[in-house]
Each structure stands twice: as structure tokens, then as C-alpha cells.
mmCIF file of C-alpha atoms in Angstrom:
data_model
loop_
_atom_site.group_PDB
_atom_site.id
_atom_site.type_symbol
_atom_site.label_atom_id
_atom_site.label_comp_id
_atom_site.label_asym_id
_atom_site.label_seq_id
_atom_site.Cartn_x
_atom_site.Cartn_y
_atom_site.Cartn_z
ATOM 1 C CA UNK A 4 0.000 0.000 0.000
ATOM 2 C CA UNK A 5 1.255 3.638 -1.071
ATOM 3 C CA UNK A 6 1.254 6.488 1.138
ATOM 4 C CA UNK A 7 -1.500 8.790 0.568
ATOM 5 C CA UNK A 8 -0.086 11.612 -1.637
ATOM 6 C CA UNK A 9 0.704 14.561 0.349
ATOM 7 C CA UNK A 10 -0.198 17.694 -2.183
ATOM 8 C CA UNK A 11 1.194 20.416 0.030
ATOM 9 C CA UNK A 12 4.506 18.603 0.880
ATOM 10 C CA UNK A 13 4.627 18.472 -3.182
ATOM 11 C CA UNK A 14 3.852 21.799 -3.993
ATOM 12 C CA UNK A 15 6.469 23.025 -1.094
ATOM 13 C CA UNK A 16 9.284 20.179 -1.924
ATOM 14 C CA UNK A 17 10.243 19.208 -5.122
ATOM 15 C CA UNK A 18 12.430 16.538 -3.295
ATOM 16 C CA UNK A 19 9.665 15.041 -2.273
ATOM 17 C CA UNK A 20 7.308 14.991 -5.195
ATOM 18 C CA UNK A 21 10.372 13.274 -6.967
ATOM 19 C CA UNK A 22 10.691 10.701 -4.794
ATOM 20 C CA UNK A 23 6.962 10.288 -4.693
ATOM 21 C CA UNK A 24 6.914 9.740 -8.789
ATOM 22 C CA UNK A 25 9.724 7.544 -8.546
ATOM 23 C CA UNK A 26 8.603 5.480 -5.816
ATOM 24 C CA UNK A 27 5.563 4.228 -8.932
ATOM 25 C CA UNK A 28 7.997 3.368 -11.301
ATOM 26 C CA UNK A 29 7.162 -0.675 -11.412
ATOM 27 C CA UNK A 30 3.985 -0.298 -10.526
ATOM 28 C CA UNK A 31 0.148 -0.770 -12.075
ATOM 29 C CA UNK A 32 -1.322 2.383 -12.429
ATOM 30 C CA UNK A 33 -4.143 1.164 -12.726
ATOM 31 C CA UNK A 34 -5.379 1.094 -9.304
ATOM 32 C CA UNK A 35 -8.994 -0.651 -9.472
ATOM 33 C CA UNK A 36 -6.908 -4.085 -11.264
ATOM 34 C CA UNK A 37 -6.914 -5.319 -14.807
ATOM 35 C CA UNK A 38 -8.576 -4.358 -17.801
ATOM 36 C CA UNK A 39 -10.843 -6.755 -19.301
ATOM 37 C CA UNK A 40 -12.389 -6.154 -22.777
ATOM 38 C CA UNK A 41 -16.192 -5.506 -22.059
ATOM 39 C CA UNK A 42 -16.766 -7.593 -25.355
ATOM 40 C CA UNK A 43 -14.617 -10.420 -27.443
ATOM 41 C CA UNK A 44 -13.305 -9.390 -30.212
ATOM 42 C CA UNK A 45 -16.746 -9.055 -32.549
ATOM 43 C CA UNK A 46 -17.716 -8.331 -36.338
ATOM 44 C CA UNK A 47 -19.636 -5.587 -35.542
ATOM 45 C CA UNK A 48 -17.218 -3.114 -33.670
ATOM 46 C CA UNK A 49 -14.548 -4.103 -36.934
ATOM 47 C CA UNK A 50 -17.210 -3.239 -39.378
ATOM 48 C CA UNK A 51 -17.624 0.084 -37.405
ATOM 49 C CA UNK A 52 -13.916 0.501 -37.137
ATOM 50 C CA UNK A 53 -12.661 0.004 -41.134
ATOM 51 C CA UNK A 54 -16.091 2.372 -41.995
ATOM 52 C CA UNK A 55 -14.874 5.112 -39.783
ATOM 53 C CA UNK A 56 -11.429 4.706 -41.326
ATOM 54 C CA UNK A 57 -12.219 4.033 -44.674
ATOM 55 C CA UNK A 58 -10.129 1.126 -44.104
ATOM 56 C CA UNK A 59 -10.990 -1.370 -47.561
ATOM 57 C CA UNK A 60 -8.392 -4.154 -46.429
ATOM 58 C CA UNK A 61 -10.256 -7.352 -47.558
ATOM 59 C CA UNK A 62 -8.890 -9.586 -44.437
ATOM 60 C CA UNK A 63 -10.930 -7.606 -42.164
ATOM 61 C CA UNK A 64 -14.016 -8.223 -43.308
ATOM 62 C CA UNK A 65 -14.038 -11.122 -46.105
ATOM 63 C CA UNK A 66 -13.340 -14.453 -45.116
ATOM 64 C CA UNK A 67 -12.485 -16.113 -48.327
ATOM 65 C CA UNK A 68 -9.852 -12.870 -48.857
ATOM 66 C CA UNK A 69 -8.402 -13.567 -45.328
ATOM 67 C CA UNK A 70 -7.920 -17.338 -46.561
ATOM 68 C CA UNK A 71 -6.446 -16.467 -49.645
ATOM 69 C CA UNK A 72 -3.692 -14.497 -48.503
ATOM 70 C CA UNK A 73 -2.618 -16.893 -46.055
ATOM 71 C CA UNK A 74 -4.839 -15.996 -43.201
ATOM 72 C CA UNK A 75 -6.723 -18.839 -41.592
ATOM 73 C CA UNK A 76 -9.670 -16.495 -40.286
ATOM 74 C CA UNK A 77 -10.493 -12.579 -40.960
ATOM 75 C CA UNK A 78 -8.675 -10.496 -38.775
ATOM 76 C CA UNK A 79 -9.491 -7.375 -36.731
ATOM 77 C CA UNK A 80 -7.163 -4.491 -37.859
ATOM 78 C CA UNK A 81 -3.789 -4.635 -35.760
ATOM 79 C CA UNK A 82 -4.395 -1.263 -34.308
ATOM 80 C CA UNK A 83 -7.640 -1.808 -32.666
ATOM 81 C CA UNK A 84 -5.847 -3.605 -30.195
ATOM 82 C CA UNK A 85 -6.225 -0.955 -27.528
ATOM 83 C CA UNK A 86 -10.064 -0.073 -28.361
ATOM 84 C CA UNK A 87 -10.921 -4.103 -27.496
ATOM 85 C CA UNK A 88 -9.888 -2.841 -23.629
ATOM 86 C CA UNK A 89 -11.211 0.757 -23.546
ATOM 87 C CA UNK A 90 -12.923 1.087 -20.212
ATOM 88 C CA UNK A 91 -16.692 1.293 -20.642
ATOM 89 C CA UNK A 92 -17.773 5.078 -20.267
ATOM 90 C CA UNK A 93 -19.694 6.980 -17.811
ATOM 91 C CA UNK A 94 -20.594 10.191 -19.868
ATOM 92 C CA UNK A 95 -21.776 12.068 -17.328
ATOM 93 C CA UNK A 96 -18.924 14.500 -15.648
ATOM 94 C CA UNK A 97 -16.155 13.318 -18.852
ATOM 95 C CA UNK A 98 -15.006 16.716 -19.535
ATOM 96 C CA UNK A 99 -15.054 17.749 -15.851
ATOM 97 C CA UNK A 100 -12.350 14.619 -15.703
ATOM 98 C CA UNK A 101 -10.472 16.129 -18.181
ATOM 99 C CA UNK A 102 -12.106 13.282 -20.817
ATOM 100 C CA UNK A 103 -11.124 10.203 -18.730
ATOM 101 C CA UNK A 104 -13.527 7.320 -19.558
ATOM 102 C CA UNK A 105 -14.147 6.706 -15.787
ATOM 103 C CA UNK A 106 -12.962 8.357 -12.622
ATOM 104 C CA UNK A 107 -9.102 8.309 -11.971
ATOM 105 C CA UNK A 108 -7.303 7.500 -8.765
ATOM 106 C CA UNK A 109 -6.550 11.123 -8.294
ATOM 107 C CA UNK A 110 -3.116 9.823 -6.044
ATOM 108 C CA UNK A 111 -1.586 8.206 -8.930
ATOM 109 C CA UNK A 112 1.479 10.088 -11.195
ATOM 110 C CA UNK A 113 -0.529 11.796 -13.165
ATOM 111 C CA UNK A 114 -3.465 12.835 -10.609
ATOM 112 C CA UNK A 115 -0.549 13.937 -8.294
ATOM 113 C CA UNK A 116 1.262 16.200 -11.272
ATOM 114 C CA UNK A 117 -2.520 17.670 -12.221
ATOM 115 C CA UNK A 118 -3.215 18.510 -8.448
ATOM 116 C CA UNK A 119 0.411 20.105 -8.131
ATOM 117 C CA UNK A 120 0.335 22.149 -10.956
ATOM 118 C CA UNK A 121 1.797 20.144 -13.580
ATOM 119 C CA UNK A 122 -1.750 20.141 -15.363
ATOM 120 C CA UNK A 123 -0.676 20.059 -19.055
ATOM 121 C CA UNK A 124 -0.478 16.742 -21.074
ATOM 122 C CA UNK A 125 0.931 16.752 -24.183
ATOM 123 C CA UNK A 126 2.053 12.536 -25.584
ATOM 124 C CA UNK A 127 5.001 12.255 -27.307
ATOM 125 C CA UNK A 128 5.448 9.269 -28.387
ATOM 126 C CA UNK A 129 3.884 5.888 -28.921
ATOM 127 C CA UNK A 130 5.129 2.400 -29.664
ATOM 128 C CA UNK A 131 2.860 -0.488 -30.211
ATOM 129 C CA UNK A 132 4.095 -3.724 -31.048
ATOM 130 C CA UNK A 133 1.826 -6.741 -32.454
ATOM 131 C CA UNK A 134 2.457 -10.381 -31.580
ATOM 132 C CA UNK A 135 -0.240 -11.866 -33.623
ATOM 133 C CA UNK A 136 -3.385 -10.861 -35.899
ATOM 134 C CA UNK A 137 -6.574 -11.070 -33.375
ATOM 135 C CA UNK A 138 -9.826 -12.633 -34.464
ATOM 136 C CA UNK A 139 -12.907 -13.012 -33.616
ATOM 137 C CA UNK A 140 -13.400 -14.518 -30.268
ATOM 138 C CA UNK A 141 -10.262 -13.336 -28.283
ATOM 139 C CA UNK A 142 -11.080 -12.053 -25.510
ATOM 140 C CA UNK A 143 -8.160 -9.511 -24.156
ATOM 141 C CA UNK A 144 -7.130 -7.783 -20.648
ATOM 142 C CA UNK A 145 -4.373 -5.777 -20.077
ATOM 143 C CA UNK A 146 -1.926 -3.848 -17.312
ATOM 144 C CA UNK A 147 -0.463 -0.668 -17.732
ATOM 145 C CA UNK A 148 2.832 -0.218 -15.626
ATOM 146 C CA UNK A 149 4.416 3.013 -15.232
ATOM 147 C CA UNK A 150 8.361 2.414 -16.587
ATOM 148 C CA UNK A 151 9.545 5.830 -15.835
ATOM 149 C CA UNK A 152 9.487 9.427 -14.928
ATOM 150 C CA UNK A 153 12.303 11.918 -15.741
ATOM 151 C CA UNK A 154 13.491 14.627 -13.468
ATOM 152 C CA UNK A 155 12.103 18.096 -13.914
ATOM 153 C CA UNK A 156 12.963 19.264 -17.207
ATOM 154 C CA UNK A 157 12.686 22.829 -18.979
ATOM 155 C CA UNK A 158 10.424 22.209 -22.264
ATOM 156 C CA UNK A 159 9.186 24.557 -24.679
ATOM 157 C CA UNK A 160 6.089 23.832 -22.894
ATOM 158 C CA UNK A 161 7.072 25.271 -19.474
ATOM 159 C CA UNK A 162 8.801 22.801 -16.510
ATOM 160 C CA UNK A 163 7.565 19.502 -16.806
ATOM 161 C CA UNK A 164 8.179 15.212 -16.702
ATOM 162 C CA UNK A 165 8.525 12.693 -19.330
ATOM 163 C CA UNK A 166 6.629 9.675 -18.036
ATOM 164 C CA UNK A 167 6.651 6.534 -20.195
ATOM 165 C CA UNK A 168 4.207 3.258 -19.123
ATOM 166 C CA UNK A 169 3.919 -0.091 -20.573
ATOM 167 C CA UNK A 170 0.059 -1.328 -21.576
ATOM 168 C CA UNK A 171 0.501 -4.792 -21.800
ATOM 169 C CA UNK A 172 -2.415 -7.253 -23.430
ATOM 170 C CA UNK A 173 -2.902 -10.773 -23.187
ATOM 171 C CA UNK A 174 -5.343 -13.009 -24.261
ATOM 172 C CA UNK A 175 -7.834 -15.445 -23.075
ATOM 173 C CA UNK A 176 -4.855 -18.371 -22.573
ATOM 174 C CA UNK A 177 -2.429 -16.014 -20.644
ATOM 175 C CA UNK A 178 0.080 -15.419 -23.786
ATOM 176 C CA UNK A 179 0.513 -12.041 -24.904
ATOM 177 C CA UNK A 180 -0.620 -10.601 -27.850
ATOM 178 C CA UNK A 181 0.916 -7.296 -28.076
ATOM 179 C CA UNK A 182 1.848 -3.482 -26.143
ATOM 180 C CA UNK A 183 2.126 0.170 -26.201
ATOM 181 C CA UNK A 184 4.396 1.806 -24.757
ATOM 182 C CA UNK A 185 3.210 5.600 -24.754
ATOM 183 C CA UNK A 186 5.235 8.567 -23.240
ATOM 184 C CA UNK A 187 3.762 11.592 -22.214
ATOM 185 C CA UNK A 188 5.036 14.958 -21.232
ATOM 186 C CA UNK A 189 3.299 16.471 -17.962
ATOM 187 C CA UNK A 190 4.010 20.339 -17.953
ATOM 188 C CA UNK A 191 3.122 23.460 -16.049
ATOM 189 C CA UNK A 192 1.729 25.789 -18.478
ATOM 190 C CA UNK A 193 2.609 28.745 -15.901
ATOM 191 C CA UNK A 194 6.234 28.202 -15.929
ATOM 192 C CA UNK A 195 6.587 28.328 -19.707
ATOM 193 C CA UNK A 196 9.130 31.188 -20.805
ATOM 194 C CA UNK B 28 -28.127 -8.370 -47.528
ATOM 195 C CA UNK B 29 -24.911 -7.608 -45.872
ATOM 196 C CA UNK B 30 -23.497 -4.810 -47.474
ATOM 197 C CA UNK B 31 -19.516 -5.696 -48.501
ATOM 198 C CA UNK B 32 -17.046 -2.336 -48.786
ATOM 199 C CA UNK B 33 -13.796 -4.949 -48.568
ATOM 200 C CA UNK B 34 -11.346 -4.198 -51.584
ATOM 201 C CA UNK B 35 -11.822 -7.892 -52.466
ATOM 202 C CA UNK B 36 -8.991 -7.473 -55.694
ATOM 203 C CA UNK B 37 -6.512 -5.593 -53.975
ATOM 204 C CA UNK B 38 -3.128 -7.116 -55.303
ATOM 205 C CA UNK B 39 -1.028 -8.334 -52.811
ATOM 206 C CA UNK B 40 2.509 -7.855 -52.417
ATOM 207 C CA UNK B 41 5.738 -10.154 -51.302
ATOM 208 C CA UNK B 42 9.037 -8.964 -49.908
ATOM 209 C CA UNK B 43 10.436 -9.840 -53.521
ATOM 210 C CA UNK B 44 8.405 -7.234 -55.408
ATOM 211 C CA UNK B 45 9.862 -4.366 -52.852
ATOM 212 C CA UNK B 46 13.800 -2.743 -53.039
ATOM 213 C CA UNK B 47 15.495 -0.294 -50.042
ATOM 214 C CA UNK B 48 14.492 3.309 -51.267
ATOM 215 C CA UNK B 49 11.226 2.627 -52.242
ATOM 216 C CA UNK B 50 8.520 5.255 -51.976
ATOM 217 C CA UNK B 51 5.242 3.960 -50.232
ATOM 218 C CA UNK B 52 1.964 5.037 -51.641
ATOM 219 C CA UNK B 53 1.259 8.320 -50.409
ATOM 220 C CA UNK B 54 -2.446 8.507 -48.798
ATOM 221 C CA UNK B 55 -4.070 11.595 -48.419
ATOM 222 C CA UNK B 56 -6.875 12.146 -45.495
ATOM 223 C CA UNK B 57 -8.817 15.279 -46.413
ATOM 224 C CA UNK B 58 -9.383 15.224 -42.537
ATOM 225 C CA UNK B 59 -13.461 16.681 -41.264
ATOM 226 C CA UNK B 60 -14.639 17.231 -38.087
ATOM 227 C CA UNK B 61 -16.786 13.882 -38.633
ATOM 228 C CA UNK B 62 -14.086 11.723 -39.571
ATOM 229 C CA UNK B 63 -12.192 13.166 -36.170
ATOM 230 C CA UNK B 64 -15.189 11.869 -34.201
ATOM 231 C CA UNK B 65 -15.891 8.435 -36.714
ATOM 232 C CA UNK B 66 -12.980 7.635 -35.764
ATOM 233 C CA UNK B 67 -12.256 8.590 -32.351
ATOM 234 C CA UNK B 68 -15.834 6.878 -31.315
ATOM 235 C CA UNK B 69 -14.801 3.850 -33.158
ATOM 236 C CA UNK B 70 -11.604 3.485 -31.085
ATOM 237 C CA UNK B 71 -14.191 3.926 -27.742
ATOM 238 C CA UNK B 72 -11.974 7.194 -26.723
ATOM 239 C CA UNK B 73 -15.005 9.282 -25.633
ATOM 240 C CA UNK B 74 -12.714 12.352 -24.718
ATOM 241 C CA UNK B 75 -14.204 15.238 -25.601
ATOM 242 C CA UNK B 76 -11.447 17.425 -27.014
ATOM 243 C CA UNK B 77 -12.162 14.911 -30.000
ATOM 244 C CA UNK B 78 -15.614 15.486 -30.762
ATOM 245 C CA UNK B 79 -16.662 18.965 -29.184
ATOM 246 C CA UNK B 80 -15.358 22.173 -30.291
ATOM 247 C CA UNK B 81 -16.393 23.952 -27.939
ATOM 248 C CA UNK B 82 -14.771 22.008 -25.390
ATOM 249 C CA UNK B 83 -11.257 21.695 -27.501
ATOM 250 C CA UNK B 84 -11.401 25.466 -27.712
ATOM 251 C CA UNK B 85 -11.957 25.686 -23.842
ATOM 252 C CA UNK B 86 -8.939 23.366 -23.532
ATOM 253 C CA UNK B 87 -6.631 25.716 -25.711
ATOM 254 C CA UNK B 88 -6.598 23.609 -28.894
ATOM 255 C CA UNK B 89 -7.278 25.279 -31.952
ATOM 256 C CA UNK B 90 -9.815 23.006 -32.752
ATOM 257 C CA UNK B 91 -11.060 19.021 -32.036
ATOM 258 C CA UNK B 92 -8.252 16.898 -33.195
ATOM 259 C CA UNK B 93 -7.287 13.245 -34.298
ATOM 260 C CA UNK B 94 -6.701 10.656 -31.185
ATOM 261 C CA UNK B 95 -3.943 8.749 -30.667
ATOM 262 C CA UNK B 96 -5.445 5.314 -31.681
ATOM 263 C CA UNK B 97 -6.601 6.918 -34.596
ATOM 264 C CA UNK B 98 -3.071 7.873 -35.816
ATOM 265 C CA UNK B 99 -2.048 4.727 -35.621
ATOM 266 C CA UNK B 100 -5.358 3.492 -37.186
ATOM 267 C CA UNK B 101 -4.669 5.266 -39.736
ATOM 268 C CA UNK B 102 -0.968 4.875 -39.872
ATOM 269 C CA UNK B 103 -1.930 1.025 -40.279
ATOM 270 C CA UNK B 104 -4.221 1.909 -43.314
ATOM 271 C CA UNK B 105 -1.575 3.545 -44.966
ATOM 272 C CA UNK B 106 0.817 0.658 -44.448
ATOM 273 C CA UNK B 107 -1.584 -2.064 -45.604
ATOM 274 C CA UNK B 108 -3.295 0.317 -48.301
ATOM 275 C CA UNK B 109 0.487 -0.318 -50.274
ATOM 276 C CA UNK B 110 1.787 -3.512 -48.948
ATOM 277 C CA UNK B 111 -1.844 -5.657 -49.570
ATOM 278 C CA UNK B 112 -3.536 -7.912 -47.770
ATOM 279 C CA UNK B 113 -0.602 -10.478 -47.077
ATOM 280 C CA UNK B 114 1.358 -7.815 -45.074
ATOM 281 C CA UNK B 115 1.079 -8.419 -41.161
ATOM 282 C CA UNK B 116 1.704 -4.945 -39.219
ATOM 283 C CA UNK B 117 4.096 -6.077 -36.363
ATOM 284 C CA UNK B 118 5.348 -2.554 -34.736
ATOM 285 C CA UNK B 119 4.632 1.137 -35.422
ATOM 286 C CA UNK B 120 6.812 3.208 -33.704
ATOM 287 C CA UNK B 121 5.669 7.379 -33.364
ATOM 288 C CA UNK B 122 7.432 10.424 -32.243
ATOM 289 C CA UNK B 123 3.787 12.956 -32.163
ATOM 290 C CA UNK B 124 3.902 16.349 -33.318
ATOM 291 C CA UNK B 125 1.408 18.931 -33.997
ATOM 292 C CA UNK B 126 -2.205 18.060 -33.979
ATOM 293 C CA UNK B 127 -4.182 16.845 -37.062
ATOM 294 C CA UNK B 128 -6.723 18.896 -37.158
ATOM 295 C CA UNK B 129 -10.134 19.464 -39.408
ATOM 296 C CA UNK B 130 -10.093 21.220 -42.860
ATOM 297 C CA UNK B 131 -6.312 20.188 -43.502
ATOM 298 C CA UNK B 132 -5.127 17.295 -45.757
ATOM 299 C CA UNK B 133 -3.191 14.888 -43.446
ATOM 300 C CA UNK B 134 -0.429 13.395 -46.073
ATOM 301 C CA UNK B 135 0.850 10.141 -45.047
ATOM 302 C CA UNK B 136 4.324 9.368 -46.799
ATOM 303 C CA UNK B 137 7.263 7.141 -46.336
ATOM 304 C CA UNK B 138 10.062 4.571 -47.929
ATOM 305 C CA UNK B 139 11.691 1.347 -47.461
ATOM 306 C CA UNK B 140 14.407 1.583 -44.798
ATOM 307 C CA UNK B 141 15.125 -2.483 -44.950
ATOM 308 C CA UNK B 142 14.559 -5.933 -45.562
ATOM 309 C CA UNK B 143 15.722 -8.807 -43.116
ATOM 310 C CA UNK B 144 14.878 -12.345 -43.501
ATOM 311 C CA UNK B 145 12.598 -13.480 -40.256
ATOM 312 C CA UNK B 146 12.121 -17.357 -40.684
ATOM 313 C CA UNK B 147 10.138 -18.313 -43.759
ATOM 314 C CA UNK B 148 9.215 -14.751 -43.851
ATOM 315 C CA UNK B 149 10.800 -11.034 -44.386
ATOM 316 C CA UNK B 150 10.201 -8.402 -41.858
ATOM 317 C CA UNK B 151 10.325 -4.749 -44.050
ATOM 318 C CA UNK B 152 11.307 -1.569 -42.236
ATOM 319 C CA UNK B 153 9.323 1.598 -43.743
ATOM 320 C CA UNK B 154 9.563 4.978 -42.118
ATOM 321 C CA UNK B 155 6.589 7.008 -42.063
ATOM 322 C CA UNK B 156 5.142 10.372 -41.865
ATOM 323 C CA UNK B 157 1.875 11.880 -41.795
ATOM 324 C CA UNK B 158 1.966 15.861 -42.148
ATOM 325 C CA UNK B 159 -0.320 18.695 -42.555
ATOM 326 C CA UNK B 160 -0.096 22.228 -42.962
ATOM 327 C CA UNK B 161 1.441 22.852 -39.692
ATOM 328 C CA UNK B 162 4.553 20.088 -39.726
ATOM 329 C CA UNK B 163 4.466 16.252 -38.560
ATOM 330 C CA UNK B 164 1.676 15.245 -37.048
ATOM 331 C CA UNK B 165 3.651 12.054 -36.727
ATOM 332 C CA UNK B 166 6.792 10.652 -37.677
ATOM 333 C CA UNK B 167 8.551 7.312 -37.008
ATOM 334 C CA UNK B 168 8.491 3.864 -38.292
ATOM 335 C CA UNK B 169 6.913 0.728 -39.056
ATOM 336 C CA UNK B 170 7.837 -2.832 -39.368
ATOM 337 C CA UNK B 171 5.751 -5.214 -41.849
ATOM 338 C CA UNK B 172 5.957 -9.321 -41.971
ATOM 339 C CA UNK B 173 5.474 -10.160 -46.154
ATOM 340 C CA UNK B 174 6.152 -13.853 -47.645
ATOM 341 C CA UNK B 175 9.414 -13.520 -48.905
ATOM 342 C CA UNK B 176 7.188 -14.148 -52.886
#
């Protein structure tokens, strides 16, 4: 169990909100548990998906394509991966939560950095990496850990920390399908100049 | 009757019919605030910044703009839109820059970086970037699994 984050010792010690950030590196931040897909990996949210992007690849949506070129079933598009775990949303109060799906631990990294001052998000980068195609049926969950946090750095944006965290997915056997690794830049726009 | 958009004579290719240097079909997104929030509600990211102007403009954007997933959505379209429907997307790897925002063409280019044999198969490098008016929305690159032909 964490310590309860202590927003005034942050805001007055710098020292302290470093070692607080650190002390997550390793850790889920995802503090209600996994992620599990609300729904298996389904025809109908791929048809929605390759619609919305215009996307005309035949192996999404035609079997006898997908078995042609060497698939043995259709396959969902490799970079819905993520959207198979979104959290469900509650609408009400989104853009109060600054557009989280659901309410946020407000004492994890980035809860602590919004509630010190450090309120700006801007991502940076984004690696995903794809073990195998997914089809329908699979039925995914994943993790996020936090993998690190830089010290306080002067950005363009104003002071500010990298932090980079690991999503990982597996599927309904335990073996891994694929991750993102995603870094984000948290920034005080007040300190930019 | 289910309706049927798939591309169902879109030519493959193998790693033998690409070369280092080559260019990658360029794909042009003539990006509108619906396709923004198509595609953002088809990835399940309900945040508002990518649907609601009003709300982007409260949050200092200059207007709603493209989601993550939906780069890389669209990143994969671009990929598979020139290599076929044999080519496997194993990794896309993004540095983000400015947002991709409505009323600007998002221009998705890139080449061959390299080919290395991977088993019975060939694992192509490709670097990509997708630009608009105001820089790189994204640049990086991508790795794609072909039969070697």
C-alpha cells in the first residue's frame, strides 16, 4: 500500500514529489486491477472501425480474402488492439475529468502532477508492437505499468516530466498478444518562458 | 443483404516485389470534423477534445483533433493500403507532433528503410510520416511481416 499523496509537501518540496513519482515506477497504475475487454473481439465493432477509417483491407471483413492471402480467419485491424480494452464510459462528468472514460485515482502520477500544478499533457510518443493478428473470439485484458518518470525538465512547454508506461495485453490463454508503450510529457503551463 | 465495402482485388505484395528506397503510396486524409469523431468513437476514446469544439477550444486547442489510436489506425491503413492484404503490421513506432486537425489534408508518406529475412518470412522496415499544414503530425516507423514471394 502507497502512502496517501501529500499535495502540500509536493507543492512546497520538489524533493519530495520526486521521490513520490519515482517510488511508482514498477507499478500498475491502474489502481482498481486489470482491464478486461467488455466484449470479445466481434464483427460488428470491426465493421464500425474500417467504416470510420475508410479502411478497404479485404482480411478484415471477407473471409475467403483472409484465406487467400494466407490468413486462416479474418482479422481485426492490428491497431484496434487498444479499443478491445477501452474502459466502458460513464458520460456524465467526462469533460469535468479532463475526458477520462471513468474516474481516476486522483493519487496516482498523473493525478498527483494535475493537483500540483503540472496540469498540461501533451504525448510524445507511442510504440505499439503486435504479436499476432486477433480474431474473432479473443477475448483480451491488459496492465499498464508506469516504466519511468524523468526529473524536472525545462520544455518549450514550461517545466515539466517525461513519463513513459507499458500497456501490456494478453489473451484469453495467458500469452501475450501485443503493447504500447506511450510517453507523455506532464508540464506546467505557468512556468513556460 | 450484408453490405460488402472490402477491396476484395486488392493485389497483394511479397518482400520480392519491394527494393530499399522505395517510396510507399502516399495517402491523403482530407481530414473533417466527422471523420475526427468516426474515428475517435470507433476506437471507444469518448474524450471530448475529440468530438466537441467547444470544449477543444476551452482546452486551448485550436480546434477538435485526431486521437492517438486513430493515428495509428490510420498509420496502419496507410501501411496495408500499399503492402496488400498479405502484409502483417508487427510494430509502429511514433514520435507525435502537432495536432491533425479538421479542414487540412493529413499526407501520409514514407520509404523502405530495410529488408531482413525473419524465418520463412521477411520483416520490411518503412519509415513514415503523416503531415499537414502545420509540420508532422507524426513521424517514425513501421515494421511489416510479407512472404518472402
Amino acid at each position: 500500500m502507497k502512502e496517501p499523496a501529500d499535495i502540500d509537501l509536493f507543492k512546497a518540496s520538489q524533493d519530495a514529489l520526486d521521490r513520490y513519482l519515482q517510488s511508482w515506477v514498477g507499478e500498475n497504475l491502474n489502481t482498481t486491477g486489470t482491464n478486461h475487454a467488455p466484449d470479445p473481439v466481434n464483427m460488428p465493432m470491426i465493421r464500425h472501425w474500417v467504416d470510420a477509417f475508410d479502411d478497404r483491407n479485404p482480411v478484415y471483413e471477407d473471409t475467403a480474402s483472409a484465406k487467400q492471402h494466407g490468413w486462416g480467419a479474418r482479422i481485426a485491424p492490428p491497431a484496434m488492439m487498444q479499443t478491445w480494452t477501452m474502459p466502458r464510459v460513464i458520460l456524465e462528468g467526462i469533460g469535468e475529468r479532463g475526458g477520462a472514460s471513468q474516474e481516476l485515482d486522483p493519487d496516482i502520477p498523473l493525478g498527483v502532477l494535475d493537483r500540483v500544478g503540472f496540469n498540461g499533457i501533451l504525448a510524445t510518443n507511442s510504440v505499439l508492437d503486435f504479436e499476432r493478428p486477433l480474431v474473432e473470439g479473443d477475448v483480451l485484458q491488459s496492465d499498464v505499468v508506469l516504466e519511468s518518470v524523468s526529473e524536472r525538465k525545462k520544455t518549450g512547454l514550461g517545466l515539466g516530466y517525461f513519463l513513459t508506461w507499458r500497456q501490456t495485453y494478453i489473451d484469453q490463454d495467458g500469452a501475450s498478444v501485443g503493447r504500447q508503450t506511450f510517453t507523455v510529457l506532464k508540464f506546467d503551463p505557468s512556468t513556460i518562458g | 443483404m450484408q453490405q460488402h465495402f472490402a477491396d476484395t482485388d486488392r493485389k497483394p505484395l511479397n518482400a520480392g516485389d519491394i527494393a530499399v528506397g522505395d517510396p510507399l503510396t502516399p495517402m491523403d486524409i482530407d481530414l473533417t470534423p466527422t471523420i475526427v469523431a468516426a474515428t475517435a468513437i470507433a476506437t471507444r476514446d469518448f474524450m471530448p477534445v475529440h468530438h466537441d469544439k467547444d470544449y477543444a477550444l476551452s482546452q486551448f486547442a485550436p480546434d477538435i483533433f485526431l486521437n492517438i489510436l486513430s493515428t495509428n489506425g490510420f498509420v496502419s491503413r496507410f501501411l496495408t493500403d500499399w503492402a496488400g492484404p498479405r502484409a502483417w503490421v508487427k510494430n509502429i513506432n511514433i514520435r507525435l507532433g502537432v495536432p491533425a486537425v479538421p479542414h487540412q489534408t493529413l499526407r501520409f508518406t514514407g520509404e523502405v528503410l530495410d529488408k531482413a529475412e525473419a524465418g520463412d518470412k521477411v520483416e520490411v522496415t518503412v519509415s513514415v510520416i503523416a503531415a499537414n499544414d502545420s509540420g508532422n503530425h507524426a513521424s517514425g516507423s513501421a515494421i511489416l511481416v510479407l512472404p518472402r514471394d
